[in-house]
Coordinates of C-alpha atoms (C1' of nucleotides) in Angstrom, one line a residue:
Chain A
M581 CA 23.6 11.2 1.5
L582 CA 27.1 11.9 0.1
A583 CA 30.1 9.6 0.7
R584 CA 32.2 10.5 3.6
E585 CA 34.8 8.0 2.7
G586 CA 37.3 7.7 -0.2
R587 CA 35.9 4.5 -1.6
A588 CA 34.4 5.9 -4.7
P589 CA 36.1 5.1 -8.0
G590 CA 37.8 7.4 -10.5
G591 CA 35.8 10.3 -12.0
K592 CA 35.7 14.0 -11.9
A593 CA 34.5 15.7 -8.9
P594 CA 32.5 18.8 -9.7
E595 CA 33.5 22.2 -8.3
G596 CA 32.4 22.8 -4.8
Y597 CA 32.0 19.1 -4.1
D598 CA 33.6 16.8 -1.7
K599 CA 37.1 15.7 -2.4
Y600 CA 35.6 12.3 -3.2
A601 CA 34.9 11.2 -6.8
F602 CA 31.9 9.4 -8.1
E603 CA 30.8 7.5 -11.1
P604 CA 28.0 9.0 -13.2
F605 CA 25.1 6.7 -14.4
A606 CA 22.4 7.2 -16.9
V607 CA 19.0 7.7 -15.3
T608 CA 15.9 6.7 -17.1
V609 CA 12.2 6.2 -16.3
D610 CA 10.2 3.1 -17.3
L611 CA 6.5 3.1 -17.3
A612 CA 4.2 0.3 -16.5
V613 CA 1.0 1.7 -18.0
L614 CA -2.0 -0.5 -17.2
T615 CA -5.6 -0.4 -18.1
V616 CA -8.6 -2.7 -17.8
R617 CA -10.6 -3.1 -21.0
G618 CA -13.5 -5.4 -21.1
G619 CA -12.4 -7.6 -18.3
V620 CA -8.8 -7.9 -19.7
L621 CA -5.8 -6.3 -18.1
Q622 CA -3.7 -4.6 -20.7
A623 CA -0.2 -3.0 -20.7
L624 CA 1.2 -0.3 -23.0
L625 CA 4.3 -1.6 -24.7
V626 CA 6.6 -0.5 -27.5
E627 CA 8.5 -2.7 -29.9
R628 CA 12.2 -2.3 -29.9
G629 CA 13.7 -1.6 -33.3
Q630 CA 17.3 -2.3 -32.5
E631 CA 19.7 -4.3 -30.4
P632 CA 19.8 -5.3 -27.8
Y633 CA 16.4 -7.1 -27.6
A634 CA 15.5 -6.0 -31.2
G635 CA 11.9 -7.0 -31.9
R636 CA 11.0 -7.6 -28.3
W637 CA 8.4 -5.6 -26.5
A638 CA 9.5 -3.2 -23.9
L639 CA 8.0 -0.7 -21.5
P640 CA 7.8 2.9 -22.7
G641 CA 10.3 5.2 -21.1
G642 CA 13.3 7.4 -21.6
F643 CA 16.0 9.5 -20.1
V644 CA 15.4 11.9 -17.3
L645 CA 16.4 15.3 -18.6
P646 CA 18.8 17.5 -16.7
H647 CA 16.3 19.9 -15.2
E648 CA 13.4 17.6 -14.5
S649 CA 12.5 15.2 -11.8
A650 CA 11.8 11.6 -12.5
E651 CA 8.2 12.2 -11.9
T652 CA 8.1 15.0 -14.5
A653 CA 9.9 12.8 -16.9
A654 CA 7.5 10.0 -16.3
R655 CA 4.5 12.2 -16.9
R656 CA 6.1 13.6 -20.1
E657 CA 6.7 10.1 -21.4
L658 CA 3.2 9.1 -20.4
A659 CA 1.8 11.9 -22.5
E660 CA 4.0 11.1 -25.4
E661 CA 3.3 7.4 -25.5
T662 CA -0.4 7.5 -24.9
G663 CA -0.9 10.5 -27.1
L664 CA -3.2 12.0 -24.5
S665 CA -3.1 15.8 -24.3
D666 CA -3.8 15.9 -20.6
V667 CA -2.3 13.3 -18.3
S668 CA -2.5 15.4 -15.2
G669 CA -5.5 13.5 -13.8
L670 CA -4.1 10.1 -14.3
H671 CA -2.8 8.1 -11.4
L672 CA 1.0 7.9 -11.6
E673 CA 3.0 6.3 -8.8
Q674 CA 6.6 5.6 -8.3
L675 CA 7.1 1.9 -8.2
R676 CA 10.7 1.0 -7.5
T677 CA 14.1 1.7 -8.9
Y678 CA 16.1 -1.0 -10.8
T679 CA 19.8 -0.7 -10.5
E680 CA 21.4 -4.1 -11.4
P681 CA 24.7 -3.3 -13.0
D682 CA 24.1 -5.5 -16.0
R683 CA 20.5 -4.8 -16.7
D684 CA 21.4 -2.9 -19.8
P685 CA 24.3 -4.6 -21.7
R686 CA 25.4 -1.3 -23.3
M687 CA 26.1 0.8 -20.2
R688 CA 25.2 1.5 -16.6
V689 CA 21.5 2.6 -16.5
V690 CA 19.5 3.2 -13.4
S691 CA 15.8 3.2 -14.0
V692 CA 13.1 4.6 -11.9
A693 CA 9.9 2.7 -12.7
Y694 CA 6.4 4.2 -12.5
A695 CA 3.1 2.6 -12.6
A696 CA 0.3 4.5 -14.4
L697 CA -3.4 3.6 -14.4
L698 CA -5.7 4.6 -17.2
P699 CA -9.4 4.4 -17.6
D700 CA -10.6 2.3 -20.6
P701 CA -10.8 4.3 -23.8
P702 CA -7.4 5.7 -24.6
E703 CA -6.2 5.2 -28.1
P704 CA -2.6 4.1 -28.2
R705 CA -1.4 6.8 -30.6
G706 CA 2.3 7.1 -30.3
G707 CA 3.1 10.8 -30.6
G708 CA 4.7 11.8 -33.9
D709 CA 8.1 10.3 -34.4
A710 CA 7.9 8.0 -31.4
A711 CA 7.7 4.3 -32.0
Q712 CA 4.1 3.1 -31.9
A713 CA 3.0 2.1 -28.5
Q714 CA 0.4 -0.7 -28.3
W715 CA -1.9 -2.2 -25.8
L716 CA -1.3 -5.9 -25.2
R717 CA -2.9 -8.3 -22.9
Y718 CA -1.0 -8.7 -19.7
N719 CA -1.3 -12.4 -19.9
A720 CA 0.0 -13.6 -23.3
L721 CA 3.1 -11.5 -23.1
G722 CA 6.3 -13.2 -24.3
P723 CA 9.5 -12.3 -22.5
L724 CA 10.1 -8.5 -22.6
A725 CA 13.3 -6.7 -23.1
F726 CA 15.7 -6.0 -20.3
D727 CA 14.3 -6.6 -16.8
H728 CA 10.9 -5.3 -17.9
D729 CA 9.1 -8.6 -17.1
R730 CA 10.0 -8.0 -13.5
I731 CA 9.1 -4.4 -13.5
L732 CA 5.7 -5.2 -15.0
A733 CA 5.1 -8.0 -12.5
D734 CA 6.1 -5.7 -9.7
A735 CA 3.6 -3.1 -11.0
H736 CA 0.8 -5.7 -11.2
E737 CA 1.6 -6.9 -7.6
R738 CA 1.7 -3.4 -6.3
V739 CA -1.6 -2.4 -7.9
G740 CA -3.3 -5.6 -6.8
A741 CA -2.2 -4.9 -3.2
K742 CA -3.3 -1.3 -3.3
L743 CA -6.7 -2.2 -4.5
E744 CA -7.2 -3.8 -1.1
Y745 CA -6.6 -0.8 1.1
T746 CA -7.0 2.2 -1.1
C747 CA -9.6 3.6 -3.5
L748 CA -7.2 3.1 -6.4
A749 CA -9.6 1.1 -8.4
T750 CA -11.5 4.2 -9.5
S751 CA -8.4 5.3 -11.4
F752 CA -9.1 2.5 -13.9
C753 CA -12.6 3.8 -14.4
P754 CA -13.9 6.7 -16.5
P755 CA -15.4 9.7 -14.6
E756 CA -18.8 8.0 -14.4
F757 CA -19.0 4.3 -13.9
T758 CA -21.2 1.5 -12.6
L759 CA -20.5 -0.7 -9.6
G760 CA -20.3 -3.6 -12.0
E761 CA -17.5 -1.9 -13.8
L762 CA -15.7 -1.2 -10.6
Q763 CA -16.0 -4.8 -9.6
Q764 CA -14.7 -5.9 -12.9
V765 CA -11.5 -3.8 -12.2
Y766 CA -11.0 -5.8 -9.0
E767 CA -11.7 -9.1 -10.6
T768 CA -9.5 -8.4 -13.6
V769 CA -6.5 -7.2 -11.6
W770 CA -6.8 -9.9 -9.0
G771 CA -7.8 -12.6 -11.4
T772 CA -10.6 -13.8 -9.1
A773 CA -14.4 -13.7 -9.1
L774 CA -16.1 -11.7 -6.4
D775 CA -19.6 -12.0 -5.1
R776 CA -21.6 -9.1 -6.5
P777 CA -23.9 -8.3 -3.6
N778 CA -21.1 -8.5 -1.1
F779 CA -18.9 -6.3 -3.2
R780 CA -21.6 -3.8 -3.6
R781 CA -22.3 -3.7 0.2
K782 CA -18.7 -3.3 1.0
V783 CA -18.1 -0.4 -1.5
L784 CA -21.2 1.5 -0.4
A785 CA -20.4 1.0 3.2
T786 CA -17.1 2.7 2.8
P787 CA -17.7 6.4 3.1
G788 CA -16.1 8.5 0.3
F789 CA -15.2 5.6 -1.9
V790 CA -17.9 6.3 -4.5
E791 CA -20.8 8.7 -4.6
Q792 CA -23.9 8.1 -6.6
I793 CA -24.9 10.5 -9.4
P794 CA -28.5 11.1 -8.7
G795 CA -30.9 10.0 -11.3
A796 CA -28.3 8.8 -13.7
A797 CA -28.3 5.2 -15.0
R798 CA -26.7 3.4 -17.8
L799 CA -27.5 0.2 -19.7
T800 CA -24.6 -2.1 -19.3
G801 CA -23.9 -3.7 -22.6
G802 CA -27.6 -3.3 -23.6
R803 CA -28.7 -6.2 -21.4
G804 CA -30.1 -6.4 -17.9
K805 CA -31.3 -3.8 -15.5
P806 CA -29.8 -0.4 -15.9
A807 CA -27.1 0.3 -13.3
A808 CA -26.8 3.4 -11.3
L809 CA -23.8 5.6 -12.1
Y810 CA -21.2 6.6 -9.6
R811 CA -18.2 8.8 -9.5
A812 CA -15.1 8.6 -7.4
G813 CA -15.5 10.0 -3.9
G814 CA -13.0 12.0 -1.9
A815 CA -11.6 9.1 0.2
K816 CA -8.2 7.7 -0.6
A817 CA -7.9 4.9 1.9
L818 CA -10.3 2.0 2.7
H819 CA -11.0 1.3 6.3
P820 CA -11.4 -1.5 6.8
P821 CA -9.7 -2.9 3.7
L822 CA -11.3 -4.9 0.9
L823 CA -9.2 -8.0 1.1
R824 CA -8.9 -10.3 -1.8
P825 CA -10.2 -13.8 -1.2
T826 CA -7.5 -15.7 0.6
S827 CA -6.4 -18.9 -1.0
E828 CA -4.6 -20.1 2.1
G829 CA -6.4 -22.5 4.4
R830 CA -6.0 -21.5 8.0
P831 CA -4.7 -24.4 10.2
S832 CA -6.7 -24.4 13.4
Chain B
M322 CA 13.6 1.9 -21.4
L323 CA 15.8 3.9 -23.6
A324 CA 14.8 7.1 -25.4
R325 CA 13.6 6.6 -28.9
E326 CA 13.5 10.3 -29.5
G327 CA 16.1 12.9 -29.9
R328 CA 15.0 15.0 -27.0
A329 CA 17.9 14.2 -24.7
P330 CA 20.5 17.0 -24.1
G331 CA 24.1 17.1 -25.0
G332 CA 26.5 14.6 -23.7
K333 CA 28.5 11.7 -25.1
A334 CA 26.8 8.6 -26.3
P335 CA 28.8 5.5 -25.5
E336 CA 29.8 3.1 -28.1
G337 CA 27.1 0.7 -29.3
Y338 CA 24.4 2.9 -27.9
D339 CA 21.6 4.8 -29.6
K340 CA 22.4 7.9 -31.5
Y341 CA 20.8 9.7 -28.7
A342 CA 22.7 11.4 -26.0
F343 CA 22.0 11.5 -22.3
E344 CA 22.9 13.4 -19.2
P345 CA 24.8 11.5 -16.4
F346 CA 23.7 11.9 -12.8
A347 CA 25.4 10.9 -9.6
V348 CA 23.5 8.0 -7.9
T349 CA 23.6 7.5 -4.2
V350 CA 21.8 5.5 -1.6
D351 CA 20.4 7.0 1.6
L352 CA 19.5 4.8 4.6
A353 CA 16.7 5.3 7.0
V354 CA 17.9 3.0 9.8
L355 CA 15.3 2.6 12.5
T356 CA 15.2 0.7 15.8
V357 CA 13.0 0.6 18.8
R358 CA 14.8 0.8 22.1
G359 CA 12.8 0.9 25.3
G360 CA 9.7 2.2 23.8
V361 CA 11.4 4.9 21.8
L362 CA 11.8 5.0 18.0
Q363 CA 15.3 5.9 17.0
A364 CA 17.0 6.6 13.8
L365 CA 20.7 6.3 12.9
L366 CA 22.1 9.7 11.8
V367 CA 25.5 11.2 11.0
E368 CA 26.5 14.8 11.5
R369 CA 27.6 16.7 8.5
G370 CA 31.1 18.3 8.7
Q371 CA 30.9 20.5 5.7
E372 CA 28.7 22.7 3.6
P373 CA 26.0 22.5 2.5
Y374 CA 24.1 21.8 5.7
A375 CA 27.3 21.7 7.8
G376 CA 26.5 20.7 11.4
R377 CA 23.1 19.3 10.5
W378 CA 22.1 15.7 11.0
A379 CA 21.8 13.6 7.8
L380 CA 21.0 10.0 6.9
P381 CA 23.9 7.7 6.3
G382 CA 24.6 6.9 2.7
G383 CA 27.0 7.2 -0.1
F384 CA 27.6 6.7 -3.8
V385 CA 26.7 3.5 -5.6
L386 CA 29.9 2.1 -7.0
P387 CA 30.2 1.2 -10.6
H388 CA 29.8 -2.5 -10.3
E389 CA 27.3 -2.8 -7.5
S390 CA 23.6 -2.5 -7.3
A391 CA 21.9 0.0 -5.1
E392 CA 20.9 -2.8 -2.8
T393 CA 24.5 -3.9 -2.5
A394 CA 25.6 -0.4 -1.8
A395 CA 22.9 0.1 0.8
R396 CA 24.0 -3.1 2.6
R397 CA 27.6 -2.0 2.4
E398 CA 26.8 1.4 3.9
L399 CA 24.6 -0.3 6.5
A400 CA 27.5 -2.4 7.7
E401 CA 29.9 0.5 7.7
E402 CA 27.6 2.8 9.6
T403 CA 26.3 0.4 12.2
G404 CA 29.7 -1.3 12.7
L405 CA 27.9 -4.7 12.6
S406 CA 30.0 -7.4 11.0
D407 CA 26.9 -9.3 9.6
V408 CA 24.0 -7.3 8.3
S409 CA 22.7 -10.1 6.0
G410 CA 19.9 -11.0 8.4
L411 CA 18.6 -7.4 8.7
H412 CA 15.5 -6.2 7.0
L413 CA 16.5 -3.9 4.2
E414 CA 13.9 -2.6 1.9
Q415 CA 13.9 -0.1 -1.0
L416 CA 11.8 2.8 -0.1
R417 CA 11.7 5.3 -2.9
T418 CA 13.9 7.3 -5.1
Y419 CA 14.3 11.0 -4.7
T420 CA 15.2 12.9 -7.9
E421 CA 14.3 16.5 -7.5
P422 CA 16.8 18.5 -9.5
D423 CA 17.7 20.9 -6.7
R424 CA 17.8 18.4 -3.8
D425 CA 21.6 18.8 -3.6
P426 CA 22.8 22.3 -4.4
R427 CA 26.1 21.2 -5.7
M428 CA 25.1 18.9 -8.5
R429 CA 22.5 16.6 -9.8
V430 CA 22.2 13.6 -7.4
V431 CA 19.6 10.9 -7.6
S432 CA 19.2 9.0 -4.4
V433 CA 17.7 5.6 -3.9
A434 CA 16.5 5.5 -0.3
Y435 CA 16.3 2.3 1.8
A436 CA 14.7 1.6 5.1
A437 CA 16.5 -0.8 7.4
L438 CA 15.2 -2.2 10.7
L439 CA 17.4 -3.3 13.5
P440 CA 16.7 -5.1 16.8
D441 CA 17.6 -3.3 19.9
P442 CA 21.2 -3.7 21.0
P443 CA 23.4 -2.5 18.1
E444 CA 26.2 -0.1 19.2
P445 CA 26.4 2.8 16.8
R446 CA 30.1 2.4 16.2
G447 CA 31.0 4.2 13.0
G448 CA 33.5 2.1 11.1
G449 CA 37.0 3.5 11.0
D450 CA 37.3 6.8 9.2
A451 CA 33.6 7.3 8.8
A452 CA 31.9 10.1 10.6
Q453 CA 30.4 8.8 13.8
A454 CA 26.8 7.7 13.4
Q455 CA 24.5 8.1 16.3
W456 CA 21.1 6.9 17.4
L457 CA 18.7 9.8 17.9
R458 CA 15.1 9.8 19.0
Y459 CA 12.8 10.0 16.0
N460 CA 10.8 12.7 17.7
A461 CA 13.0 15.5 18.8
L462 CA 14.9 15.8 15.5
G463 CA 15.6 19.2 14.2
P464 CA 15.5 19.7 10.4
L465 CA 17.8 17.3 8.7
A466 CA 20.1 18.0 5.8
F467 CA 18.8 18.0 2.2
D468 CA 15.4 16.3 1.8
H469 CA 16.2 13.8 4.5
D470 CA 13.3 14.9 6.7
R471 CA 11.0 13.7 4.0
I472 CA 12.9 10.5 3.4
L473 CA 12.8 9.6 7.1
A474 CA 9.1 10.5 7.3
D475 CA 8.4 8.3 4.3
A476 CA 10.3 5.5 5.9
H477 CA 8.3 5.9 9.1
E478 CA 5.0 5.9 7.2
R479 CA 6.0 2.8 5.2
V480 CA 7.1 0.8 8.2
G481 CA 3.9 1.8 10.1
A482 CA 1.8 0.6 7.2
K483 CA 3.7 -2.6 6.7
L484 CA 3.3 -3.5 10.4
E485 CA -0.4 -3.8 9.6
Y486 CA -0.3 -6.5 7.0
T487 CA 3.1 -8.1 7.3
C488 CA 5.2 -9.8 10.0
L489 CA 7.7 -7.0 9.7
A490 CA 7.6 -6.2 13.5
T491 CA 9.7 -9.2 14.3
S492 CA 12.6 -7.5 12.4
F493 CA 12.7 -5.0 15.3
C494 CA 13.1 -7.8 17.8
P495 CA 16.0 -9.9 18.8
P496 CA 15.9 -13.6 17.9
E497 CA 13.9 -14.4 21.1
F498 CA 11.4 -11.9 22.4
T499 CA 8.2 -11.7 24.5
L500 CA 4.8 -10.7 23.2
G501 CA 5.1 -7.6 25.3
E502 CA 8.2 -6.6 23.4
L503 CA 6.5 -7.2 20.1
Q504 CA 3.5 -5.2 21.2
Q505 CA 5.9 -2.4 22.2
V506 CA 7.2 -2.3 18.7
Y507 CA 3.7 -1.7 17.3
E508 CA 2.9 0.9 20.0
T509 CA 6.2 2.8 19.4
V510 CA 6.0 2.9 15.7
W511 CA 2.3 3.7 15.6
G512 CA 2.4 6.0 18.6
T513 CA -0.7 4.5 20.0
A514 CA -1.5 2.2 22.9
L515 CA -2.9 -1.3 22.2
D516 CA -5.0 -3.5 24.4
R517 CA -2.7 -6.2 25.6
P518 CA -5.1 -9.2 25.6
N519 CA -6.5 -8.4 22.2
F520 CA -3.0 -7.9 20.7
R521 CA -2.0 -11.3 22.1
R522 CA -5.1 -13.0 20.8
K523 CA -4.5 -11.6 17.3
V524 CA -0.9 -12.4 17.1
L525 CA -1.3 -16.0 18.3
A526 CA -4.3 -16.5 16.0
T527 CA -2.2 -15.7 13.0
P528 CA -0.4 -18.9 11.9
G529 CA 3.3 -18.5 11.4
F530 CA 3.6 -15.0 12.8
V531 CA 5.4 -16.2 16.0
E532 CA 6.2 -19.6 17.5
Q533 CA 6.6 -20.2 21.1
I534 CA 10.0 -21.5 22.4
P535 CA 8.9 -24.3 24.7
G536 CA 9.7 -24.0 28.3
A537 CA 11.5 -20.7 27.9
A538 CA 10.5 -17.6 29.9
R539 CA 12.1 -14.3 30.8
L540 CA 11.6 -11.8 33.5
T541 CA 10.6 -8.5 31.9
G542 CA 12.5 -5.8 33.7
G543 CA 12.6 -7.8 36.9
R544 CA 9.0 -7.1 37.7
G545 CA 5.8 -9.0 37.1
K546 CA 5.1 -12.5 35.9
P547 CA 7.8 -14.0 33.6
A548 CA 6.8 -13.9 29.9
A549 CA 7.0 -16.8 27.5
L550 CA 9.6 -16.4 24.8
Y551 CA 8.8 -16.5 21.1
R552 CA 10.7 -16.4 17.8
A553 CA 9.7 -15.2 14.4
G554 CA 7.6 -17.7 12.5
G555 CA 7.8 -18.4 8.8
A556 CA 4.9 -16.3 7.7
K557 CA 5.5 -13.0 5.9
A558 CA 2.0 -11.6 5.5
L559 CA -0.8 -11.2 8.0
H560 CA -4.3 -12.4 6.9
P561 CA -6.4 -10.7 8.1
P562 CA -4.2 -7.6 8.8
L563 CA -3.6 -6.1 12.2
L564 CA -5.0 -2.7 11.6
R565 CA -4.0 0.3 13.7
P566 CA -6.8 1.9 15.7
T567 CA -8.6 4.2 13.4
S568 CA -9.0 7.8 14.5
E569 CA -11.6 8.6 11.9
G570 CA -15.2 8.7 12.9
R571 CA -17.3 6.8 10.4
P572 CA -20.3 8.8 9.3
S573 CA -23.3 6.5 9.2
Chain C
dC358 C1' 5.2 -13.3 55.7
dC359 C1' 1.8 -10.6 54.0
dT360 C1' 0.2 -7.2 50.9
dC361 C1' 0.7 -4.1 47.1
dT362 C1' 2.4 -3.4 42.6
dT363 C1' 3.5 -5.1 38.2
dT364 C1' 3.2 -7.8 34.2
dA365 C1' 1.5 -12.0 31.8
dT366 C1' -2.2 -14.7 30.6
dA367 C1' -7.1 -16.5 30.3
dG368 C1' -11.6 -15.7 29.3
dT369 C1' -16.3 -13.1 28.3
dC370 C1' -19.6 -10.5 25.7
dG371 C1' -21.7 -7.6 22.4
dT372 C1' -21.0 -5.6 18.0
dA373 C1' -19.2 -5.1 13.4
dA374 C1' -17.7 -7.3 9.2
dT375 C1' -17.8 -11.0 6.1
dG376 C1' -19.0 -15.1 3.1
dA377 C1' -22.5 -17.6 1.2
dC378 C1' -26.7 -17.4 -0.1
dT379 C1' -32.0 -16.3 -2.0
dA380 C1' -35.2 -13.0 -3.9
dT381 C1' -36.8 -9.3 -6.6
dT382 C1' -36.6 -5.7 -10.2
dA383 C1' -35.9 -3.8 -14.7
dG384 C1' -34.3 -4.0 -18.7
dT385 C1' -33.2 -6.6 -23.9
dC386 C1' -33.7 -10.3 -27.2
dG387 C1' -36.2 -13.4 -30.0
Chain D
dC664 C1' -45.0 -12.7 -24.1
dG665 C1' -41.5 -15.4 -21.9
dA666 C1' -36.5 -16.4 -21.6
dC667 C1' -32.4 -14.3 -20.3
dT668 C1' -29.4 -11.0 -18.1
dA669 C1' -27.7 -7.9 -15.0
dA670 C1' -28.6 -4.8 -10.9
dT671 C1' -30.2 -4.5 -6.4
dA672 C1' -32.3 -5.9 -1.9
dG673 C1' -32.1 -8.7 1.9
dT674 C1' -31.1 -13.0 5.1
dC675 C1' -28.2 -15.7 8.1
dA676 C1' -24.5 -17.9 10.3
dT677 C1' -19.7 -17.3 11.3
dT678 C1' -15.7 -14.8 12.3
dA679 C1' -13.1 -10.9 13.9
dC680 C1' -12.7 -7.2 17.0
dG681 C1' -13.0 -3.8 20.9
dA682 C1' -13.8 -3.3 25.6
dC683 C1' -13.7 -5.5 29.4
dT684 C1' -13.0 -8.7 33.9
dA685 C1' -10.4 -12.2 36.2
dT686 C1' -6.5 -14.9 37.5
dA687 C1' -1.4 -16.1 37.9
dA688 C1' 3.3 -15.2 39.0
dA689 C1' 6.9 -12.5 40.0
dG690 C1' 9.4 -8.5 43.1
dA691 C1' 9.2 -4.7 46.7
dG692 C1' 8.5 -3.0 51.1
dG693 C1' 7.0 -3.1 55.5

DNA sequence: CCTCTTTATAGTCGTAATGACTATTAGTCG
DNA sequence: CGACTAATAGTCATTACGACTATAAAGAGG
């Protein structure tokens, strides 16, 4: 892990360290917080008040503090930006780390990006003195600050892929949900329509994906037949996976 | 990306920056370099000469230099440790970033881990003054230094998963290979035996996975019928995926 | 040179999974 | 009540897959 060669640049070597020097970087976390609301994929963004990129939307985030891990920092920022008192149940997953030397014009910043998934209803209350975070439609975003377009796109791609072979979709749903709502998560993230009976068959055939709440039902938007309610099951993976419809024609 | 709140600890704020301070960390890359040689999964490791963890095996790695990205640093280290002059064709993929505050007892080090895959024949020549890197069997590794056990396990898991739905396996193979060799990559990484005709059928049915080199054949270890030679095709993903045999019994 | 062993390759067969449907049920709205 | 909407049930043909059997082409050893 540590350099065994004298290639590192100038800088102070802390006591008890190698004889080799290193260059310190600032380390931050960036959060791609996603939710599905009414068939629309939304991301939590903050408006920058100062240069660079003043007035642009940016991902919420902040510095990793000296005694916390990036994961802890991400969860702390998530609580601050969403205003939720308990974020312990939310799905938070490390996405990738962005290290291009010029990604922040002011200084060298290495950012560990996380993707977080929220069920529908969270109010975007920014906590106290924080800049107000807002939910914006994933489509219909202008260019974001820094390399945040790429981070957000990577988050979308990752989440879309994980829907195929994990039970991740339930993280977008409240504790009790209908299969129609679950299907809408898939359709919204993938941007494709799915056949309802087939989706249903597949989900129910996967043990531990969802479990029915006996006797419970809910009117979906007031119209149509009431749907049975389900909650997330214990399974984490989908075997076999629920593949998104392939657009590629297969040459014989 | 940058803190909008005054929570960061003491430290100097660079010119043109927020009024908020930050704490600098050292940033390194760690490499999980894997290869399959003769049905055995091997990892490239270096022996530590000094405390902490003196005498233990560790992943190759080093500091990210001030003007390079982590990816660049990883490729530089990869070239140094393997002694290969051209590592541009090798598969190198960011794995995850490890940020636990106590992962290095000497100081705060954030490490961006990469997984690299090599075809069989590379000699483990450590370049020049570098500690000699060696190929060791993935099984039969004692505890490694720092959190490198975890990093290596994460790399193994990631690679195993990506074999299922990408064409990654060809990265373990030389430019020309037989289907038997390709199958051995799967079997070695997954640790399971596969049915040869079924594997063959699946690979050949996936357009762009491999393409046959017309007329070419090779004796596999001197015994048996000569096998046709293939090279990697243009495809990156496998649709549908090549799932590893599931050990889980499905309750009806 | 003949047979055994080894590895590659071809093909078969039944079952599971999937995509494209149709039909029925249970609600609201006007 | 009848139109409309959404959930749920079921059908059917095709594809994919796991478990096999069979054949082909090489070397080894007597």
